Amino acid sequence: EAGVVQSPRYKIIEKKQPVAFWCNPISGHNTLYWYRQNLGQGPELLIRYENEEAVDDSQLPKDRFSAERLKGVDSTLKIQPAELGDSAVYLCASSWTGQSQYFGPGTRLTVL
Amino acid sequence: DQQVKQNSPSLSVQEGRISILNCDYTNSMFDYFLWYKKYPAEGPTFLISISSIKDKNEDGRFTVFLNKSAKHLSLHIVPSQPGDSAVYFCAASDQTGANNLFFGTGTRLTVIP
């Protein structure tokens, strides 16, 4: 069974530029999560989807971050414009509702 | 405010000995606890979990202990192997059923051959 797929794996951009991350969850998983992991910290939840609905986006900085989950499968997380403090690893995870989460390898973003 | 804390950023253990990783939490609403293992350039991988109705859960070389009164849990690895060298994250979820995880800052375990 294929795991959670994320792309790109690495991204380097200059501040004020836009950037987008893509996630393909494990087939059949209805819940999808986006986390941000800063250096030396644990992952922190940004947004959680149940199917195509964003049911918890309380930690998502909505002034510059946006996300969507098309048809309840793939998801895209966007930052526009990026700031220096956005440099981090962005992790996508998926699960059946209430079950253990499976993480992708993450996208390491560097903002210069 | 960090609700899940791992106060030891690193731990070194000789191969074959026991590794003990510790985790403390502050939110009494947490009722499910997990340990994740993370290798460089990979996402966290689920290792073992425990519900608040239990005080111990064992899976092969890995055992998690939960002390609810102290709001403390620990992961024991016996015997430790070089392949166990990784960063270990403690995580907790609350009773809302939302399955949102709150992570600690991680402990880097190095098992010395």
PDB file of C-alpha atoms in Angstrom:
ATOM      1  CA  GLU A   1       0.000   0.000   0.000  1.00  0.00           C
ATOM      2  CA  ALA A   2       1.424   3.379  -1.000  1.00  0.00           C
ATOM      3  CA  GLY A   3       2.017   5.855   1.800  1.00  0.00           C
ATOM      4  CA  VAL A   4       1.288   9.561   1.941  1.00  0.00           C
ATOM      5  CA  VAL A   5       2.947  11.310  -0.974  1.00  0.00           C
ATOM      6  CA  GLN A   6       4.127  14.897  -0.812  1.00  0.00           C
ATOM      7  CA  SER A   7       5.772  17.153  -3.347  1.00  0.00           C
ATOM      8  CA  PRO A   8       8.044  18.910  -3.709  1.00  0.00           C
ATOM      9  CA  ARG A   9      10.410  17.501  -1.103  1.00  0.00           C
ATOM     10  CA  TYR A  10      12.431  20.704  -0.968  1.00  0.00           C
ATOM     11  CA  LYS A  11      11.645  24.254  -1.951  1.00  0.00           C
ATOM     12  CA  ILE A  12      13.769  27.394  -1.752  1.00  0.00           C
ATOM     13  CA  ILE A  13      12.131  30.736  -2.475  1.00  0.00           C
ATOM     14  CA  GLU A  14      12.700  34.390  -1.779  1.00  0.00           C
ATOM     15  CA  LYS A  15      10.473  36.202   0.675  1.00  0.00           C
ATOM     16  CA  LYS A  16       7.260  37.642  -0.701  1.00  0.00           C
ATOM     17  CA  GLN A  17       7.069  34.893  -3.317  1.00  0.00           C
ATOM     18  CA  PRO A  18       4.160  32.408  -3.391  1.00  0.00           C
ATOM     19  CA  VAL A  19       4.650  28.691  -2.786  1.00  0.00           C
ATOM     20  CA  ALA A  20       2.404  25.644  -2.894  1.00  0.00           C
ATOM     21  CA  PHE A  21       2.694  22.148  -1.449  1.00  0.00           C
ATOM     22  CA  TRP A  22       0.807  19.095  -2.645  1.00  0.00           C
ATOM     23  CA  CYS A  23      -0.299  16.016  -0.722  1.00  0.00           C
ATOM     24  CA  ASN A  24      -1.820  12.736  -1.859  1.00  0.00           C
ATOM     25  CA  PRO A  25      -3.122  10.787   1.161  1.00  0.00           C
ATOM     26  CA  ILE A  26      -3.337   7.037   1.612  1.00  0.00           C
ATOM     27  CA  SER A  27      -6.125   5.668  -0.527  1.00  0.00           C
ATOM     28  CA  GLY A  28      -9.419   5.641   1.333  1.00  0.00           C
ATOM     29  CA  HIS A  29      -8.323   7.830   4.223  1.00  0.00           C
ATOM     30  CA  ASN A  30     -11.028  10.415   4.755  1.00  0.00           C
ATOM     31  CA  THR A  31      -9.132  12.650   7.169  1.00  0.00           C
ATOM     32  CA  LEU A  32      -6.202  14.769   6.027  1.00  0.00           C
ATOM     33  CA  TYR A  33      -3.966  16.981   8.156  1.00  0.00           C
ATOM     34  CA  TRP A  34      -1.384  19.635   7.418  1.00  0.00           C
ATOM     35  CA  TYR A  35       1.275  20.244  10.067  1.00  0.00           C
ATOM     36  CA  ARG A  36       4.178  22.664  10.284  1.00  0.00           C
ATOM     37  CA  GLN A  37       7.363  21.606  12.048  1.00  0.00           C
ATOM     38  CA  ASN A  38       9.811  24.326  12.975  1.00  0.00           C
ATOM     39  CA  LEU A  39      13.438  23.471  13.642  1.00  0.00           C
ATOM     40  CA  GLY A  40      13.842  21.746  17.000  1.00  0.00           C
ATOM     41  CA  GLN A  41      10.080  21.556  17.576  1.00  0.00           C
ATOM     42  CA  GLY A  42       7.360  18.995  17.186  1.00  0.00           C
ATOM     43  CA  PRO A  43       4.762  19.191  14.419  1.00  0.00           C
ATOM     44  CA  GLU A  44       1.944  21.676  14.964  1.00  0.00           C
ATOM     45  CA  LEU A  45      -1.451  21.263  13.330  1.00  0.00           C
ATOM     46  CA  LEU A  46      -2.397  23.871  10.732  1.00  0.00           C
ATOM     47  CA  ILE A  47      -5.613  22.433   9.324  1.00  0.00           C
ATOM     48  CA  ARG A  48      -7.643  19.231   9.381  1.00  0.00           C
ATOM     49  CA  TYR A  49     -10.021  18.024   6.679  1.00  0.00           C
ATOM     50  CA  GLU A  50     -12.806  15.497   6.992  1.00  0.00           C
ATOM     51  CA  ASN A  51     -13.380  14.523   3.367  1.00  0.00           C
ATOM     52  CA  GLU A  52     -13.479  17.843   1.514  1.00  0.00           C
ATOM     53  CA  GLU A  53     -14.514  19.950   4.509  1.00  0.00           C
ATOM     54  CA  ALA A  54     -12.000  21.909   6.588  1.00  0.00           C
ATOM     55  CA  VAL A  55     -13.270  21.125  10.089  1.00  0.00           C
ATOM     56  CA  ASP A  56     -10.425  22.696  12.077  1.00  0.00           C
ATOM     57  CA  ASP A  57      -8.383  25.559  10.656  1.00  0.00           C
ATOM     58  CA  SER A  58      -8.015  27.520  13.869  1.00  0.00           C
ATOM     59  CA  GLN A  59      -4.205  27.439  13.692  1.00  0.00           C
ATOM     60  CA  LEU A  60      -3.949  28.374  10.034  1.00  0.00           C
ATOM     61  CA  PRO A  61      -2.660  31.964   9.507  1.00  0.00           C
ATOM     62  CA  LYS A  62      -5.422  32.918   7.152  1.00  0.00           C
ATOM     63  CA  ASP A  63      -3.903  36.187   6.028  1.00  0.00           C
ATOM     64  CA  ARG A  64      -1.287  34.386   3.962  1.00  0.00           C
ATOM     65  CA  PHE A  65      -2.076  30.662   4.135  1.00  0.00           C
ATOM     66  CA  SER A  66      -4.795  28.850   2.236  1.00  0.00           C
ATOM     67  CA  ALA A  67      -5.612  25.217   1.666  1.00  0.00           C
ATOM     68  CA  GLU A  68      -7.997  23.117  -0.331  1.00  0.00           C
ATOM     69  CA  ARG A  69      -8.843  19.458  -0.661  1.00  0.00           C
ATOM     70  CA  LEU A  70     -10.274  18.708  -4.059  1.00  0.00           C
ATOM     71  CA  LYS A  71     -12.959  16.014  -4.126  1.00  0.00           C
ATOM     72  CA  GLY A  72     -11.878  14.882  -0.687  1.00  0.00           C
ATOM     73  CA  VAL A  73      -8.637  13.316  -1.917  1.00  0.00           C
ATOM     74  CA  ASP A  74      -5.547  15.386  -2.787  1.00  0.00           C
ATOM     75  CA  SER A  75      -4.802  18.584  -0.963  1.00  0.00           C
ATOM     76  CA  THR A  76      -2.804  21.733  -1.634  1.00  0.00           C
ATOM     77  CA  LEU A  77      -1.412  24.154   0.946  1.00  0.00           C
ATOM     78  CA  LYS A  78      -0.426  27.589  -0.302  1.00  0.00           C
ATOM     79  CA  ILE A  79       1.487  30.495   1.201  1.00  0.00           C
ATOM     80  CA  GLN A  80       1.263  33.906  -0.410  1.00  0.00           C
ATOM     81  CA  PRO A  81       3.364  35.874   0.224  1.00  0.00           C
ATOM     82  CA  ALA A  82       5.983  33.837   2.060  1.00  0.00           C
ATOM     83  CA  GLU A  83       7.884  35.352   4.975  1.00  0.00           C
ATOM     84  CA  LEU A  84      11.247  34.419   6.480  1.00  0.00           C
ATOM     85  CA  GLY A  85       9.485  32.878   9.484  1.00  0.00           C
ATOM     86  CA  ASP A  86       7.654  30.425   7.247  1.00  0.00           C
ATOM     87  CA  SER A  87      10.827  28.383   6.801  1.00  0.00           C
ATOM     88  CA  ALA A  88       9.926  24.965   8.199  1.00  0.00           C
ATOM     89  CA  VAL A  89       9.003  21.418   7.226  1.00  0.00           C
ATOM     90  CA  TYR A  90       5.383  21.095   6.131  1.00  0.00           C
ATOM     91  CA  LEU A  91       3.978  17.645   6.867  1.00  0.00           C
ATOM     92  CA  CYS A  92       0.843  16.066   5.514  1.00  0.00           C
ATOM     93  CA  ALA A  93      -0.830  13.165   7.321  1.00  0.00           C
ATOM     94  CA  SER A  94      -3.921  11.079   6.704  1.00  0.00           C
ATOM     95  CA  SER A  95      -6.090   8.658   8.635  1.00  0.00           C
ATOM     96  CA  TRP A  96      -9.459   7.032   8.930  1.00  0.00           C
ATOM     97  CA  THR A  97     -11.588   9.137  11.245  1.00  0.00           C
ATOM     98  CA  GLY A  98     -10.263   8.787  14.786  1.00  0.00           C
ATOM     99  CA  GLN A  99      -7.533   6.335  13.839  1.00  0.00           C
ATOM    100  CA  SER A 100      -3.758   6.612  13.807  1.00  0.00           C
ATOM    101  CA  GLN A 101      -2.253   9.193  11.521  1.00  0.00           C
ATOM    102  CA  TYR A 102       0.225   8.290   8.809  1.00  0.00           C
ATOM    103  CA  PHE A 103       2.679  10.999   7.809  1.00  0.00           C
ATOM    104  CA  GLY A 104       4.274  11.845   4.509  1.00  0.00           C
ATOM    105  CA  PRO A 105       7.981  12.720   4.213  1.00  0.00           C
ATOM    106  CA  GLY A 106       7.298  16.447   4.316  1.00  0.00           C
ATOM    107  CA  THR A 107       8.333  19.451   2.259  1.00  0.00           C
ATOM    108  CA  ARG A 108      11.262  21.442   3.593  1.00  0.00           C
ATOM    109  CA  LEU A 109      10.686  25.114   2.797  1.00  0.00           C
ATOM    110  CA  THR A 110      13.482  27.656   2.964  1.00  0.00           C
ATOM    111  CA  VAL A 111      12.570  31.319   2.582  1.00  0.00           C
ATOM    112  CA  LEU A 112      15.520  33.602   1.814  1.00  0.00           C
TER     113      LEU A 112
ATOM    114  CA  ASP B   1       2.026  27.157  25.675  1.00  0.00           C
ATOM    115  CA  GLN B   2       3.555  23.710  25.228  1.00  0.00           C
ATOM    116  CA  GLN B   3       1.007  21.143  26.429  1.00  0.00           C
ATOM    117  CA  VAL B   4       3.280  18.173  25.790  1.00  0.00           C
ATOM    118  CA  LYS B   5       6.858  18.382  26.967  1.00  0.00           C
ATOM    119  CA  GLN B   6       9.922  16.284  26.373  1.00  0.00           C
ATOM    120  CA  ASN B   7      12.573  17.784  28.584  1.00  0.00           C
ATOM    121  CA  SER B   8      15.477  15.688  27.333  1.00  0.00           C
ATOM    122  CA  PRO B   9      16.533  16.789  23.857  1.00  0.00           C
ATOM    123  CA  SER B  10      18.954  13.890  23.524  1.00  0.00           C
ATOM    124  CA  LEU B  11      19.802  10.491  25.000  1.00  0.00           C
ATOM    125  CA  SER B  12      22.705   8.118  24.335  1.00  0.00           C
ATOM    126  CA  VAL B  13      22.514   4.454  25.244  1.00  0.00           C
ATOM    127  CA  GLN B  14      24.750   1.454  24.682  1.00  0.00           C
ATOM    128  CA  GLU B  15      23.451  -1.269  22.389  1.00  0.00           C
ATOM    129  CA  GLY B  16      21.614  -3.952  24.343  1.00  0.00           C
ATOM    130  CA  ARG B  17      20.765  -1.673  27.263  1.00  0.00           C
ATOM    131  CA  ILE B  18      17.424  -0.096  28.071  1.00  0.00           C
ATOM    132  CA  SER B  19      16.407   3.274  26.604  1.00  0.00           C
ATOM    133  CA  ILE B  20      13.898   5.309  28.600  1.00  0.00           C
ATOM    134  CA  LEU B  21      12.315   8.341  26.988  1.00  0.00           C
ATOM    135  CA  ASN B  22      10.119  10.587  29.079  1.00  0.00           C
ATOM    136  CA  CYS B  23       7.167  12.845  28.344  1.00  0.00           C
ATOM    137  CA  ASP B  24       5.007  15.118  30.490  1.00  0.00           C
ATOM    138  CA  TYR B  25       1.708  16.755  29.654  1.00  0.00           C
ATOM    139  CA  THR B  26      -0.355  19.497  31.225  1.00  0.00           C
ATOM    140  CA  ASN B  27      -3.838  19.083  29.726  1.00  0.00           C
ATOM    141  CA  SER B  28      -5.973  16.744  31.852  1.00  0.00           C
ATOM    142  CA  MET B  29      -8.350  16.337  28.901  1.00  0.00           C
ATOM    143  CA  PHE B  30      -5.786  14.281  26.997  1.00  0.00           C
ATOM    144  CA  ASP B  31      -6.935  10.667  26.875  1.00  0.00           C
ATOM    145  CA  TYR B  32      -4.813   9.022  24.203  1.00  0.00           C
ATOM    146  CA  PHE B  33      -1.044   9.088  23.900  1.00  0.00           C
ATOM    147  CA  LEU B  34       1.264   8.058  21.105  1.00  0.00           C
ATOM    148  CA  TRP B  35       4.950   7.761  20.345  1.00  0.00           C
ATOM    149  CA  TYR B  36       6.284   8.503  16.890  1.00  0.00           C
ATOM    150  CA  LYS B  37       9.737   7.757  15.561  1.00  0.00           C
ATOM    151  CA  LYS B  38      11.373   9.983  12.975  1.00  0.00           C
ATOM    152  CA  TYR B  39      14.410   9.358  10.784  1.00  0.00           C
ATOM    153  CA  PRO B  40      16.099  12.249   8.936  1.00  0.00           C
ATOM    154  CA  ALA B  41      14.275  13.386   5.794  1.00  0.00           C
ATOM    155  CA  GLU B  42      11.288  11.177   6.594  1.00  0.00           C
ATOM    156  CA  GLY B  43       7.951  11.860   8.209  1.00  0.00           C
ATOM    157  CA  PRO B  44       7.143  10.622  11.717  1.00  0.00           C
ATOM    158  CA  THR B  45       6.197   6.942  11.896  1.00  0.00           C
ATOM    159  CA  PHE B  46       3.712   5.646  14.444  1.00  0.00           C
ATOM    160  CA  LEU B  47       5.385   3.407  17.004  1.00  0.00           C
ATOM    161  CA  ILE B  48       3.074   2.626  19.917  1.00  0.00           C
ATOM    162  CA  SER B  49       0.104   4.152  21.731  1.00  0.00           C
ATOM    163  CA  ILE B  50      -1.780   3.936  25.001  1.00  0.00           C
ATOM    164  CA  SER B  51      -5.265   4.877  26.096  1.00  0.00           C
ATOM    165  CA  SER B  52      -5.829   6.656  29.396  1.00  0.00           C
ATOM    166  CA  ILE B  53      -7.762   3.653  30.696  1.00  0.00           C
ATOM    167  CA  LYS B  54      -4.539   1.640  30.738  1.00  0.00           C
ATOM    168  CA  ASP B  55      -1.225   2.167  32.481  1.00  0.00           C
ATOM    169  CA  LYS B  56       0.932  -0.032  30.287  1.00  0.00           C
ATOM    170  CA  ASN B  57       1.050  -1.168  26.688  1.00  0.00           C
ATOM    171  CA  GLU B  58       3.686  -3.459  25.255  1.00  0.00           C
ATOM    172  CA  ASP B  59       4.661  -4.256  21.676  1.00  0.00           C
ATOM    173  CA  GLY B  60       7.763  -6.343  21.263  1.00  0.00           C
ATOM    174  CA  ARG B  61      10.774  -4.387  22.489  1.00  0.00           C
ATOM    175  CA  PHE B  62       8.689  -1.271  23.083  1.00  0.00           C
ATOM    176  CA  THR B  63       6.627  -0.571  26.198  1.00  0.00           C
ATOM    177  CA  VAL B  64       4.799   2.619  27.066  1.00  0.00           C
ATOM    178  CA  PHE B  65       3.881   3.427  30.665  1.00  0.00           C
ATOM    179  CA  LEU B  66       1.287   6.009  31.648  1.00  0.00           C
ATOM    180  CA  ASN B  67       1.004   7.668  35.064  1.00  0.00           C
ATOM    181  CA  LYS B  68      -2.149   9.759  34.881  1.00  0.00           C
ATOM    182  CA  SER B  69      -1.828  11.247  38.346  1.00  0.00           C
ATOM    183  CA  ALA B  70       1.616  12.574  37.486  1.00  0.00           C
ATOM    184  CA  LYS B  71       0.642  13.407  33.891  1.00  0.00           C
ATOM    185  CA  HIS B  72       3.692  11.491  32.769  1.00  0.00           C
ATOM    186  CA  LEU B  73       4.413   8.795  30.261  1.00  0.00           C
ATOM    187  CA  SER B  74       7.547   6.997  29.261  1.00  0.00           C
ATOM    188  CA  LEU B  75       8.734   4.786  26.427  1.00  0.00           C
ATOM    189  CA  HIS B  76      11.025   1.879  27.242  1.00  0.00           C
ATOM    190  CA  ILE B  77      13.048   0.174  24.526  1.00  0.00           C
ATOM    191  CA  VAL B  78      14.642  -3.113  25.551  1.00  0.00           C
ATOM    192  CA  PRO B  79      17.102  -4.124  24.247  1.00  0.00           C
ATOM    193  CA  SER B  80      18.151  -1.018  22.368  1.00  0.00           C
ATOM    194  CA  GLN B  81      19.534  -1.513  18.868  1.00  0.00           C
ATOM    195  CA  PRO B  82      21.539   0.834  16.618  1.00  0.00           C
ATOM    196  CA  GLY B  83      18.573   0.984  14.228  1.00  0.00           C
ATOM    197  CA  ASP B  84      16.552   2.591  17.009  1.00  0.00           C
ATOM    198  CA  SER B  85      18.650   5.734  16.657  1.00  0.00           C
ATOM    199  CA  ALA B  86      16.141   8.415  15.656  1.00  0.00           C
ATOM    200  CA  VAL B  87      14.122  11.303  17.056  1.00  0.00           C
ATOM    201  CA  TYR B  88      11.186  10.178  19.175  1.00  0.00           C
ATOM    202  CA  PHE B  89       8.118  12.375  19.537  1.00  0.00           C
ATOM    203  CA  CYS B  90       5.504  12.020  22.219  1.00  0.00           C
ATOM    204  CA  ALA B  91       1.998  13.081  21.181  1.00  0.00           C
ATOM    205  CA  ALA B  92      -1.384  13.363  22.848  1.00  0.00           C
ATOM    206  CA  SER B  93      -4.976  13.839  21.776  1.00  0.00           C
ATOM    207  CA  ASP B  94      -7.983  15.031  23.737  1.00  0.00           C
ATOM    208  CA  GLN B  95     -11.471  13.740  24.308  1.00  0.00           C
ATOM    209  CA  THR B  96     -13.138  15.685  21.531  1.00  0.00           C
ATOM    210  CA  GLY B  97     -12.747  12.776  19.168  1.00  0.00           C
ATOM    211  CA  ALA B  98     -11.190  15.106  16.655  1.00  0.00           C
ATOM    212  CA  ASN B  99      -7.945  13.165  16.819  1.00  0.00           C
ATOM    213  CA  ASN B 100      -5.914  16.359  16.753  1.00  0.00           C
ATOM    214  CA  LEU B 101      -2.431  15.572  17.982  1.00  0.00           C
ATOM    215  CA  PHE B 102      -0.293  17.748  20.219  1.00  0.00           C
ATOM    216  CA  PHE B 103       3.384  16.922  19.912  1.00  0.00           C
ATOM    217  CA  GLY B 104       6.344  17.321  22.207  1.00  0.00           C
ATOM    218  CA  THR B 105       9.636  18.724  20.967  1.00  0.00           C
ATOM    219  CA  GLY B 106      11.260  15.327  20.522  1.00  0.00           C
ATOM    220  CA  THR B 107      14.179  13.388  22.008  1.00  0.00           C
ATOM    221  CA  ARG B 108      17.072  12.323  19.833  1.00  0.00           C
ATOM    222  CA  LEU B 109      18.082   8.783  20.767  1.00  0.00           C
ATOM    223  CA  THR B 110      21.524   7.524  19.816  1.00  0.00           C
ATOM    224  CA  VAL B 111      22.245   3.845  20.358  1.00  0.00           C
ATOM    225  CA  ILE B 112      25.966   3.229  20.450  1.00  0.00           C
ATOM    226  CA  PRO B 113      27.110  -0.111  18.989  1.00  0.00           C
TER     227      PRO B 113
END
